[in-house]
JSON list of C-alpha atoms in Angstrom, two decimals:
[
{"chain": "A", "resi": 1, "resn": "MET", "atom": "CA", "xyz": [90.44, 118.20, 103.49]},
{"chain": "A", "resi": 2, "resn": "ALA", "atom": "CA", "xyz": [93.89, 118.42, 101.93]},
{"chain": "A", "resi": 3, "resn": "ILE", "atom": "CA", "xyz": [95.37, 118.11, 98.81]},
{"chain": "A", "resi": 4, "resn": "LYS", "atom": "CA", "xyz": [99.40, 117.73, 97.87]},
{"chain": "A", "resi": 5, "resn": "PRO", "atom": "CA", "xyz": [101.18, 120.81, 97.32]},
{"chain": "A", "resi": 6, "resn": "VAL", "atom": "CA", "xyz": [102.93, 119.43, 94.39]},
{"chain": "A", "resi": 7, "resn": "ASN", "atom": "CA", "xyz": [102.18, 116.37, 92.27]},
{"chain": "A", "resi": 8, "resn": "ASP", "atom": "CA", "xyz": [106.11, 115.15, 92.49]},
{"chain": "A", "resi": 9, "resn": "LYS", "atom": "CA", "xyz": [107.53, 112.02, 94.07]},
{"chain": "A", "resi": 10, "resn": "ILE", "atom": "CA", "xyz": [108.78, 112.14, 97.79]},
{"chain": "A", "resi": 11, "resn": "THR", "atom": "CA", "xyz": [112.52, 112.05, 97.83]},
{"chain": "A", "resi": 12, "resn": "TYR", "atom": "CA", "xyz": [113.13, 112.41, 101.53]},
{"chain": "A", "resi": 13, "resn": "LYS", "atom": "CA", "xyz": [110.67, 111.51, 104.34]},
{"chain": "A", "resi": 14, "resn": "TYR", "atom": "CA", "xyz": [109.76, 113.04, 108.05]},
{"chain": "A", "resi": 15, "resn": "GLY", "atom": "CA", "xyz": [111.53, 111.42, 110.81]},
{"chain": "A", "resi": 16, "resn": "VAL", "atom": "CA", "xyz": [114.75, 110.55, 109.20]},
{"chain": "A", "resi": 17, "resn": "LYS", "atom": "CA", "xyz": [117.30, 110.72, 111.76]},
{"chain": "A", "resi": 18, "resn": "SER", "atom": "CA", "xyz": [120.40, 112.56, 111.24]},
{"chain": "A", "resi": 19, "resn": "SER", "atom": "CA", "xyz": [122.84, 115.13, 113.01]},
{"chain": "A", "resi": 20, "resn": "ALA", "atom": "CA", "xyz": [122.66, 117.37, 110.30]},
{"chain": "A", "resi": 21, "resn": "TYR", "atom": "CA", "xyz": [119.25, 118.84, 111.67]},
{"chain": "A", "resi": 22, "resn": "ARG", "atom": "CA", "xyz": [118.87, 120.62, 114.94]},
{"chain": "A", "resi": 23, "resn": "LEU", "atom": "CA", "xyz": [116.15, 118.40, 116.30]},
{"chain": "A", "resi": 24, "resn": "GLY", "atom": "CA", "xyz": [118.25, 115.30, 115.36]},
{"chain": "A", "resi": 25, "resn": "TYR", "atom": "CA", "xyz": [115.83, 114.13, 112.31]},
{"chain": "A", "resi": 26, "resn": "HIS", "atom": "CA", "xyz": [114.30, 115.34, 109.18]},
{"chain": "A", "resi": 27, "resn": "PRO", "atom": "CA", "xyz": [111.19, 117.50, 110.19]},
{"chain": "A", "resi": 28, "resn": "GLY", "atom": "CA", "xyz": [109.55, 117.69, 106.87]},
{"chain": "A", "resi": 29, "resn": "THR", "atom": "CA", "xyz": [108.91, 115.99, 103.69]},
{"chain": "A", "resi": 30, "resn": "ASP", "atom": "CA", "xyz": [110.85, 116.70, 100.79]},
{"chain": "A", "resi": 31, "resn": "TYR", "atom": "CA", "xyz": [109.27, 116.53, 96.87]},
{"chain": "A", "resi": 32, "resn": "ALA", "atom": "CA", "xyz": [111.43, 116.25, 93.92]},
{"chain": "A", "resi": 33, "resn": "SER", "atom": "CA", "xyz": [110.28, 119.31, 92.15]},
{"chain": "A", "resi": 34, "resn": "SER", "atom": "CA", "xyz": [112.07, 121.08, 89.27]},
{"chain": "A", "resi": 35, "resn": "VAL", "atom": "CA", "xyz": [112.59, 124.82, 89.53]},
{"chain": "A", "resi": 36, "resn": "GLY", "atom": "CA", "xyz": [109.26, 126.88, 88.91]},
{"chain": "A", "resi": 37, "resn": "THR", "atom": "CA", "xyz": [106.72, 124.11, 89.47]},
{"chain": "A", "resi": 38, "resn": "ALA", "atom": "CA", "xyz": [103.56, 125.79, 91.27]},
{"chain": "A", "resi": 39, "resn": "VAL", "atom": "CA", "xyz": [103.34, 125.14, 94.70]},
{"chain": "A", "resi": 40, "resn": "ARG", "atom": "CA", "xyz": [99.63, 125.01, 95.74]},
{"chain": "A", "resi": 41, "resn": "ALA", "atom": "CA", "xyz": [97.76, 125.41, 99.17]},
{"chain": "A", "resi": 42, "resn": "THR", "atom": "CA", "xyz": [97.15, 122.29, 100.78]},
{"chain": "A", "resi": 43, "resn": "THR", "atom": "CA", "xyz": [94.09, 123.68, 102.39]},
{"chain": "A", "resi": 44, "resn": "ASN", "atom": "CA", "xyz": [92.35, 126.99, 103.21]},
{"chain": "A", "resi": 45, "resn": "GLY", "atom": "CA", "xyz": [94.36, 129.31, 105.16]},
{"chain": "A", "resi": 46, "resn": "SER", "atom": "CA", "xyz": [96.38, 132.62, 105.35]},
{"chain": "A", "resi": 47, "resn": "VAL", "atom": "CA", "xyz": [99.84, 132.80, 103.42]},
{"chain": "A", "resi": 48, "resn": "LYS", "atom": "CA", "xyz": [102.81, 134.92, 104.08]},
{"chain": "A", "resi": 49, "resn": "TYR", "atom": "CA", "xyz": [105.91, 134.96, 102.00]},
{"chain": "A", "resi": 50, "resn": "LEU", "atom": "CA", "xyz": [109.15, 135.39, 103.78]},
{"chain": "A", "resi": 51, "resn": "PRO", "atom": "CA", "xyz": [112.08, 136.14, 101.15]},
{"chain": "A", "resi": 52, "resn": "GLY", "atom": "CA", "xyz": [115.82, 135.26, 102.24]},
{"chain": "A", "resi": 53, "resn": "ASN", "atom": "CA", "xyz": [117.76, 132.49, 103.98]},
{"chain": "A", "resi": 54, "resn": "ASN", "atom": "CA", "xyz": [115.52, 132.03, 106.89]},
{"chain": "A", "resi": 55, "resn": "GLY", "atom": "CA", "xyz": [117.89, 129.55, 108.74]},
{"chain": "A", "resi": 56, "resn": "GLY", "atom": "CA", "xyz": [118.68, 127.64, 105.58]},
{"chain": "A", "resi": 57, "resn": "TYR", "atom": "CA", "xyz": [115.26, 127.40, 104.36]},
{"chain": "A", "resi": 58, "resn": "GLY", "atom": "CA", "xyz": [115.46, 129.84, 101.89]},
{"chain": "A", "resi": 59, "resn": "ASN", "atom": "CA", "xyz": [112.33, 131.80, 100.48]},
{"chain": "A", "resi": 60, "resn": "VAL", "atom": "CA", "xyz": [109.48, 130.41, 102.27]},
{"chain": "A", "resi": 61, "resn": "ALA", "atom": "CA", "xyz": [105.59, 130.27, 101.99]},
{"chain": "A", "resi": 62, "resn": "THR", "atom": "CA", "xyz": [103.81, 129.90, 105.32]},
{"chain": "A", "resi": 63, "resn": "LEU", "atom": "CA", "xyz": [100.40, 128.60, 105.28]},
{"chain": "A", "resi": 64, "resn": "THR", "atom": "CA", "xyz": [98.46, 129.18, 108.85]},
{"chain": "A", "resi": 65, "resn": "LEU", "atom": "CA", "xyz": [95.53, 127.21, 109.12]},
{"chain": "A", "resi": 66, "resn": "SER", "atom": "CA", "xyz": [92.44, 127.76, 111.36]},
{"chain": "A", "resi": 67, "resn": "ASN", "atom": "CA", "xyz": [93.82, 125.66, 114.06]},
{"chain": "A", "resi": 68, "resn": "GLY", "atom": "CA", "xyz": [96.86, 127.84, 114.37]},
{"chain": "A", "resi": 69, "resn": "ASP", "atom": "CA", "xyz": [99.22, 124.86, 112.75]},
{"chain": "A", "resi": 70, "resn": "VAL", "atom": "CA", "xyz": [101.58, 126.41, 110.16]},
{"chain": "A", "resi": 71, "resn": "ILE", "atom": "CA", "xyz": [102.77, 124.65, 107.07]},
{"chain": "A", "resi": 72, "resn": "TRP", "atom": "CA", "xyz": [106.21, 126.02, 105.68]},
{"chain": "A", "resi": 73, "resn": "HIS", "atom": "CA", "xyz": [106.91, 125.67, 101.95]},
{"chain": "A", "resi": 74, "resn": "ALA", "atom": "CA", "xyz": [110.67, 126.09, 101.63]},
{"chain": "A", "resi": 75, "resn": "HIS", "atom": "CA", "xyz": [113.77, 126.72, 99.04]},
{"chain": "A", "resi": 76, "resn": "LEU", "atom": "CA", "xyz": [111.11, 128.79, 96.47]},
{"chain": "A", "resi": 77, "resn": "SER", "atom": "CA", "xyz": [112.18, 130.55, 93.69]},
{"chain": "A", "resi": 78, "resn": "LYS", "atom": "CA", "xyz": [109.71, 133.31, 93.87]},
{"chain": "A", "resi": 79, "resn": "LYS", "atom": "CA", "xyz": [106.09, 133.93, 95.70]},
{"chain": "A", "resi": 80, "resn": "GLY", "atom": "CA", "xyz": [102.61, 133.06, 94.55]},
{"chain": "A", "resi": 81, "resn": "LYS", "atom": "CA", "xyz": [99.37, 134.27, 96.35]},
{"chain": "A", "resi": 82, "resn": "VAL", "atom": "CA", "xyz": [99.50, 135.86, 99.74]},
{"chain": "A", "resi": 83, "resn": "GLY", "atom": "CA", "xyz": [96.97, 136.69, 102.06]},
{"chain": "A", "resi": 84, "resn": "THR", "atom": "CA", "xyz": [93.67, 134.57, 102.29]},
{"chain": "A", "resi": 85, "resn": "VAL", "atom": "CA", "xyz": [93.86, 131.58, 100.19]},
{"chain": "A", "resi": 86, "resn": "LYS", "atom": "CA", "xyz": [91.74, 128.67, 99.29]},
{"chain": "A", "resi": 87, "resn": "THR", "atom": "CA", "xyz": [92.66, 124.91, 98.44]},
{"chain": "A", "resi": 88, "resn": "GLY", "atom": "CA", "xyz": [94.43, 124.87, 95.40]},
{"chain": "A", "resi": 89, "resn": "ASP", "atom": "CA", "xyz": [95.54, 128.62, 95.08]},
{"chain": "A", "resi": 90, "resn": "VAL", "atom": "CA", "xyz": [99.27, 129.03, 93.90]},
{"chain": "A", "resi": 91, "resn": "ILE", "atom": "CA", "xyz": [101.18, 130.14, 96.82]},
{"chain": "A", "resi": 92, "resn": "GLY", "atom": "CA", "xyz": [104.81, 130.00, 95.55]},
{"chain": "A", "resi": 93, "resn": "TYR", "atom": "CA", "xyz": [107.14, 128.38, 92.80]},
{"chain": "A", "resi": 94, "resn": "THR", "atom": "CA", "xyz": [109.82, 125.60, 93.76]},
{"chain": "A", "resi": 95, "resn": "GLY", "atom": "CA", "xyz": [113.30, 126.49, 93.30]},
{"chain": "A", "resi": 96, "resn": "ASN", "atom": "CA", "xyz": [116.88, 125.61, 95.01]},
{"chain": "A", "resi": 97, "resn": "THR", "atom": "CA", "xyz": [117.14, 128.56, 97.61]},
{"chain": "A", "resi": 98, "resn": "GLY", "atom": "CA", "xyz": [118.74, 128.32, 101.17]},
{"chain": "A", "resi": 99, "resn": "TRP", "atom": "CA", "xyz": [120.80, 125.39, 102.40]},
{"chain": "A", "resi": 100, "resn": "SER", "atom": "CA", "xyz": [119.67, 122.87, 99.56]},
{"chain": "A", "resi": 101, "resn": "THR", "atom": "CA", "xyz": [121.36, 120.44, 97.47]},
{"chain": "A", "resi": 102, "resn": "GLY", "atom": "CA", "xyz": [119.20, 120.35, 94.54]},
{"chain": "A", "resi": 103, "resn": "PRO", "atom": "CA", "xyz": [115.95, 121.81, 93.19]},
{"chain": "A", "resi": 104, "resn": "HIS", "atom": "CA", "xyz": [113.06, 120.25, 95.48]},
{"chain": "A", "resi": 105, "resn": "LEU", "atom": "CA", "xyz": [110.15, 121.62, 97.74]},
{"chain": "A", "resi": 106, "resn": "HIS", "atom": "CA", "xyz": [110.42, 121.02, 101.50]},
{"chain": "A", "resi": 107, "resn": "VAL", "atom": "CA", "xyz": [107.20, 120.78, 103.27]},
{"chain": "A", "resi": 108, "resn": "GLU", "atom": "CA", "xyz": [106.94, 120.95, 107.05]},
{"chain": "A", "resi": 109, "resn": "ARG", "atom": "CA", "xyz": [103.75, 121.16, 109.52]},
{"chain": "A", "resi": 110, "resn": "ARG", "atom": "CA", "xyz": [104.42, 122.95, 112.71]},
{"chain": "A", "resi": 111, "resn": "ILE", "atom": "CA", "xyz": [102.08, 122.53, 115.68]},
{"chain": "A", "resi": 112, "resn": "GLY", "atom": "CA", "xyz": [100.74, 126.05, 116.84]},
{"chain": "A", "resi": 113, "resn": "GLY", "atom": "CA", "xyz": [103.63, 127.21, 114.53]},
{"chain": "A", "resi": 114, "resn": "ASN", "atom": "CA", "xyz": [106.23, 125.90, 116.92]},
{"chain": "A", "resi": 115, "resn": "GLN", "atom": "CA", "xyz": [109.57, 124.93, 115.03]},
{"chain": "A", "resi": 116, "resn": "ASP", "atom": "CA", "xyz": [110.26, 122.48, 118.00]},
{"chain": "A", "resi": 117, "resn": "ARG", "atom": "CA", "xyz": [107.05, 120.83, 117.23]},
{"chain": "A", "resi": 118, "resn": "PRO", "atom": "CA", "xyz": [107.05, 119.64, 113.55]},
{"chain": "A", "resi": 119, "resn": "THR", "atom": "CA", "xyz": [104.71, 116.76, 112.71]},
{"chain": "A", "resi": 120, "resn": "ASP", "atom": "CA", "xyz": [104.41, 114.25, 109.81]},
{"chain": "A", "resi": 121, "resn": "PHE", "atom": "CA", "xyz": [103.03, 116.10, 106.85]},
{"chain": "A", "resi": 122, "resn": "GLU", "atom": "CA", "xyz": [102.41, 113.17, 104.59]},
{"chain": "A", "resi": 123, "resn": "LYS", "atom": "CA", "xyz": [100.66, 111.35, 107.47]},
{"chain": "A", "resi": 124, "resn": "TRP", "atom": "CA", "xyz": [98.58, 114.28, 108.15]},
{"chain": "A", "resi": 125, "resn": "LEU", "atom": "CA", "xyz": [97.74, 114.38, 104.11]},
{"chain": "A", "resi": 126, "resn": "LYS", "atom": "CA", "xyz": [96.50, 110.76, 104.15]},
{"chain": "A", "resi": 127, "resn": "ALA", "atom": "CA", "xyz": [94.30, 111.38, 107.08]},
{"chain": "A", "resi": 128, "resn": "ASN", "atom": "CA", "xyz": [92.73, 114.66, 105.40]},
{"chain": "A", "resi": 129, "resn": "PRO", "atom": "CA", "xyz": [92.05, 113.04, 101.99]},
{"chain": "A", "resi": 130, "resn": "GLU", "atom": "CA", "xyz": [90.88, 115.45, 99.00]},
{"chain": "A", "resi": 131, "resn": "VAL", "atom": "CA", "xyz": [87.15, 115.39, 98.42]},
{"chain": "A", "resi": 132, "resn": "VAL", "atom": "CA", "xyz": [86.23, 116.09, 94.88]},
{"chain": "A", "resi": 133, "resn": "PRO", "atom": "CA", "xyz": [83.26, 118.71, 94.78]},
{"chain": "A", "resi": 134, "resn": "ALA", "atom": "CA", "xyz": [80.13, 117.27, 93.98]},
{"chain": "A", "resi": 135, "resn": "LYS", "atom": "CA", "xyz": [76.39, 118.65, 93.27]},
{"chain": "A", "resi": 136, "resn": "ARG", "atom": "CA", "xyz": [73.27, 117.59, 95.06]},
{"chain": "A", "resi": 137, "resn": "VAL", "atom": "CA", "xyz": [71.01, 116.02, 92.52]},
{"chain": "A", "resi": 138, "resn": "SER", "atom": "CA", "xyz": [67.21, 116.32, 93.42]},
{"chain": "A", "resi": 139, "resn": "ARG", "atom": "CA", "xyz": [65.55, 112.90, 93.03]},
{"chain": "A", "resi": 140, "resn": "ARG", "atom": "CA", "xyz": [62.92, 111.71, 95.45]},
{"chain": "A", "resi": 141, "resn": "GLY", "atom": "CA", "xyz": [62.61, 108.04, 96.74]},
{"chain": "A", "resi": 142, "resn": "THR", "atom": "CA", "xyz": [62.40, 105.64, 99.52]},
{"chain": "A", "resi": 143, "resn": "ALA", "atom": "CA", "xyz": [65.22, 103.35, 100.75]},
{"chain": "A", "resi": 144, "resn": "THR", "atom": "CA", "xyz": [65.19, 100.24, 102.97]},
{"chain": "A", "resi": 145, "resn": "VAL", "atom": "CA", "xyz": [67.83, 99.12, 105.18]},
{"chain": "A", "resi": 146, "resn": "THR", "atom": "CA", "xyz": [69.36, 95.54, 104.59]},
{"chain": "A", "resi": 147, "resn": "THR", "atom": "CA", "xyz": [71.71, 95.47, 107.34]},
{"chain": "A", "resi": 148, "resn": "ASN", "atom": "CA", "xyz": [71.68, 95.61, 111.00]},
{"chain": "A", "resi": 149, "resn": "ARG", "atom": "CA", "xyz": [73.20, 98.88, 111.45]},
{"chain": "A", "resi": 150, "resn": "LEU", "atom": "CA", "xyz": [73.29, 101.81, 109.04]},
{"chain": "A", "resi": 151, "resn": "ASN", "atom": "CA", "xyz": [75.02, 105.09, 110.20]},
{"chain": "A", "resi": 152, "resn": "VAL", "atom": "CA", "xyz": [73.55, 108.49, 109.08]},
{"chain": "A", "resi": 153, "resn": "ARG", "atom": "CA", "xyz": [76.18, 111.30, 108.97]},
{"chain": "A", "resi": 154, "resn": "ASN", "atom": "CA", "xyz": [76.07, 115.08, 108.90]},
{"chain": "A", "resi": 155, "resn": "SER", "atom": "CA", "xyz": [78.14, 115.16, 105.70]},
{"chain": "A", "resi": 156, "resn": "PRO", "atom": "CA", "xyz": [78.92, 113.13, 102.65]},
{"chain": "A", "resi": 157, "resn": "SER", "atom": "CA", "xyz": [82.18, 111.57, 103.83]},
{"chain": "A", "resi": 158, "resn": "THR", "atom": "CA", "xyz": [82.85, 108.35, 105.96]},
{"chain": "A", "resi": 159, "resn": "LYS", "atom": "CA", "xyz": [85.08, 110.40, 108.04]},
{"chain": "A", "resi": 160, "resn": "SER", "atom": "CA", "xyz": [82.20, 112.80, 109.05]},
{"chain": "A", "resi": 161, "resn": "LYS", "atom": "CA", "xyz": [80.01, 112.49, 112.40]},
{"chain": "A", "resi": 162, "resn": "VAL", "atom": "CA", "xyz": [77.71, 109.87, 112.99]},
{"chain": "A", "resi": 163, "resn": "VAL", "atom": "CA", "xyz": [74.42, 111.49, 114.10]},
{"chain": "A", "resi": 164, "resn": "ALA", "atom": "CA", "xyz": [71.98, 108.64, 113.97]},
{"chain": "A", "resi": 165, "resn": "THR", "atom": "CA", "xyz": [71.52, 104.95, 112.93]},
{"chain": "A", "resi": 166, "resn": "TYR", "atom": "CA", "xyz": [69.05, 103.00, 111.11]},
{"chain": "A", "resi": 167, "resn": "GLY", "atom": "CA", "xyz": [68.07, 99.14, 112.01]},
{"chain": "A", "resi": 168, "resn": "LYS", "atom": "CA", "xyz": [67.70, 96.43, 109.31]},
{"chain": "A", "resi": 169, "resn": "GLY", "atom": "CA", "xyz": [64.38, 96.61, 107.56]},
{"chain": "A", "resi": 170, "resn": "GLN", "atom": "CA", "xyz": [63.79, 100.32, 108.43]},
{"chain": "A", "resi": 171, "resn": "THR", "atom": "CA", "xyz": [62.79, 102.74, 105.45]},
{"chain": "A", "resi": 172, "resn": "PHE", "atom": "CA", "xyz": [63.46, 106.36, 104.99]},
{"chain": "A", "resi": 173, "resn": "ASN", "atom": "CA", "xyz": [62.62, 108.88, 102.38]},
{"chain": "A", "resi": 174, "resn": "TYR", "atom": "CA", "xyz": [65.40, 111.11, 100.42]},
{"chain": "A", "resi": 175, "resn": "ASP", "atom": "CA", "xyz": [64.85, 114.09, 98.54]},
{"chain": "A", "resi": 176, "resn": "SER", "atom": "CA", "xyz": [68.53, 113.89, 96.71]},
{"chain": "A", "resi": 177, "resn": "TYR", "atom": "CA", "xyz": [71.61, 112.17, 96.30]},
{"chain": "A", "resi": 178, "resn": "ILE", "atom": "CA", "xyz": [75.25, 112.88, 95.63]},
{"chain": "A", "resi": 179, "resn": "VAL", "atom": "CA", "xyz": [78.13, 111.22, 93.92]},
{"chain": "A", "resi": 180, "resn": "THR", "atom": "CA", "xyz": [81.83, 112.02, 95.13]},
{"chain": "A", "resi": 181, "resn": "ASN", "atom": "CA", "xyz": [85.08, 110.15, 95.31]},
{"chain": "A", "resi": 182, "resn": "GLY", "atom": "CA", "xyz": [83.22, 106.95, 94.03]},
{"chain": "A", "resi": 183, "resn": "TYR", "atom": "CA", "xyz": [80.43, 106.98, 96.97]},
{"chain": "A", "resi": 184, "resn": "THR", "atom": "CA", "xyz": [76.71, 107.56, 96.22]},
{"chain": "A", "resi": 185, "resn": "TRP", "atom": "CA", "xyz": [74.88, 109.48, 99.27]},
{"chain": "A", "resi": 186, "resn": "LEU", "atom": "CA", "xyz": [71.44, 109.36, 99.60]},
{"chain": "A", "resi": 187, "resn": "SER", "atom": "CA", "xyz": [70.37, 112.76, 101.15]},
{"chain": "A", "resi": 188, "resn": "TYR", "atom": "CA", "xyz": [67.35, 114.07, 103.11]},
{"chain": "A", "resi": 189, "resn": "LYS", "atom": "CA", "xyz": [66.52, 116.78, 105.58]},
{"chain": "A", "resi": 190, "resn": "SER", "atom": "CA", "xyz": [65.96, 115.98, 109.35]},
{"chain": "A", "resi": 191, "resn": "TRP", "atom": "CA", "xyz": [63.37, 117.33, 111.42]},
{"chain": "A", "resi": 192, "resn": "TYR", "atom": "CA", "xyz": [65.52, 120.01, 112.61]},
{"chain": "A", "resi": 193, "resn": "GLY", "atom": "CA", "xyz": [66.11, 121.07, 109.03]},
{"chain": "A", "resi": 194, "resn": "THR", "atom": "CA", "xyz": [69.74, 119.91, 108.74]},
{"chain": "A", "resi": 195, "resn": "ARG", "atom": "CA", "xyz": [70.86, 117.81, 105.74]},
{"chain": "A", "resi": 196, "resn": "ARG", "atom": "CA", "xyz": [71.56, 113.96, 106.79]},
{"chain": "A", "resi": 197, "resn": "TYR", "atom": "CA", "xyz": [73.52, 111.78, 104.20]},
{"chain": "A", "resi": 198, "resn": "VAL", "atom": "CA", "xyz": [73.26, 107.79, 103.96]},
{"chain": "A", "resi": 199, "resn": "ALA", "atom": "CA", "xyz": [76.18, 106.07, 101.66]},
{"chain": "A", "resi": 200, "resn": "GLN", "atom": "CA", "xyz": [75.10, 103.68, 99.20]},
{"chain": "A", "resi": 201, "resn": "GLY", "atom": "CA", "xyz": [77.09, 101.85, 96.25]},
{"chain": "A", "resi": 202, "resn": "ASN", "atom": "CA", "xyz": [81.27, 101.73, 96.26]},
{"chain": "A", "resi": 203, "resn": "SER", "atom": "CA", "xyz": [81.11, 101.92, 99.90]},
{"chain": "A", "resi": 204, "resn": "LYS", "atom": "CA", "xyz": [81.77, 99.72, 103.06]},
{"chain": "A", "resi": 205, "resn": "GLU", "atom": "CA", "xyz": [78.44, 101.33, 103.89]},
{"chain": "A", "resi": 206, "resn": "THR", "atom": "CA", "xyz": [76.41, 99.76, 101.08]},
{"chain": "A", "resi": 207, "resn": "TYR", "atom": "CA", "xyz": [73.69, 98.85, 103.39]},
{"chain": "A", "resi": 208, "resn": "VAL", "atom": "CA", "xyz": [70.60, 100.21, 101.36]},
{"chain": "A", "resi": 209, "resn": "LYS", "atom": "CA", "xyz": [68.47, 99.02, 98.57]},
{"chain": "A", "resi": 210, "resn": "GLY", "atom": "CA", "xyz": [65.86, 101.00, 96.77]},
{"chain": "A", "resi": 211, "resn": "GLY", "atom": "CA", "xyz": [67.93, 104.09, 96.35]},
{"chain": "A", "resi": 212, "resn": "ARG", "atom": "CA", "xyz": [68.05, 106.44, 93.50]}
]
């Protein structure tokens, strides 16, 4: 899951065609950030700080993800944390270095770190929304499925893997629940000892009664 590096508005989107760019289009996403705005790690990874012009990008903080993709944060005024970082760590501060028309943050996600394979950072963010950390609360009960099919997942997210299903009228026992991002998830341990989650409340998977 990912968060925005800054909370400022987008002023120039990925993919805008222009001969000013080597690839013929804008390879990143620009945020209207004033100088000195803290830039936060979008997700867990490893950060390097690259001072200098860097081909017009100015001072850059690169965030390498576990899958090998690299996110460039350009035109920085100074560095933040380097090395291993977690989501939300400050990895730099916005500026106006390099070939820049004014203070802003340019964010560019490169597939496999390849500068010839930039991808839409904004689209990636929307596909990997932030998950608000939640605490599991112990509470036992029995729930009854009230729809034809109910998904059972391996984590408390509607984007997580479906590992089983229940049919209408079936019941199951739960030993705890989690509330996160407006969703309530009833939880129990499977026969294999792994935790399972069923959505209830404020969700398109509101199929259970008797919970909590």
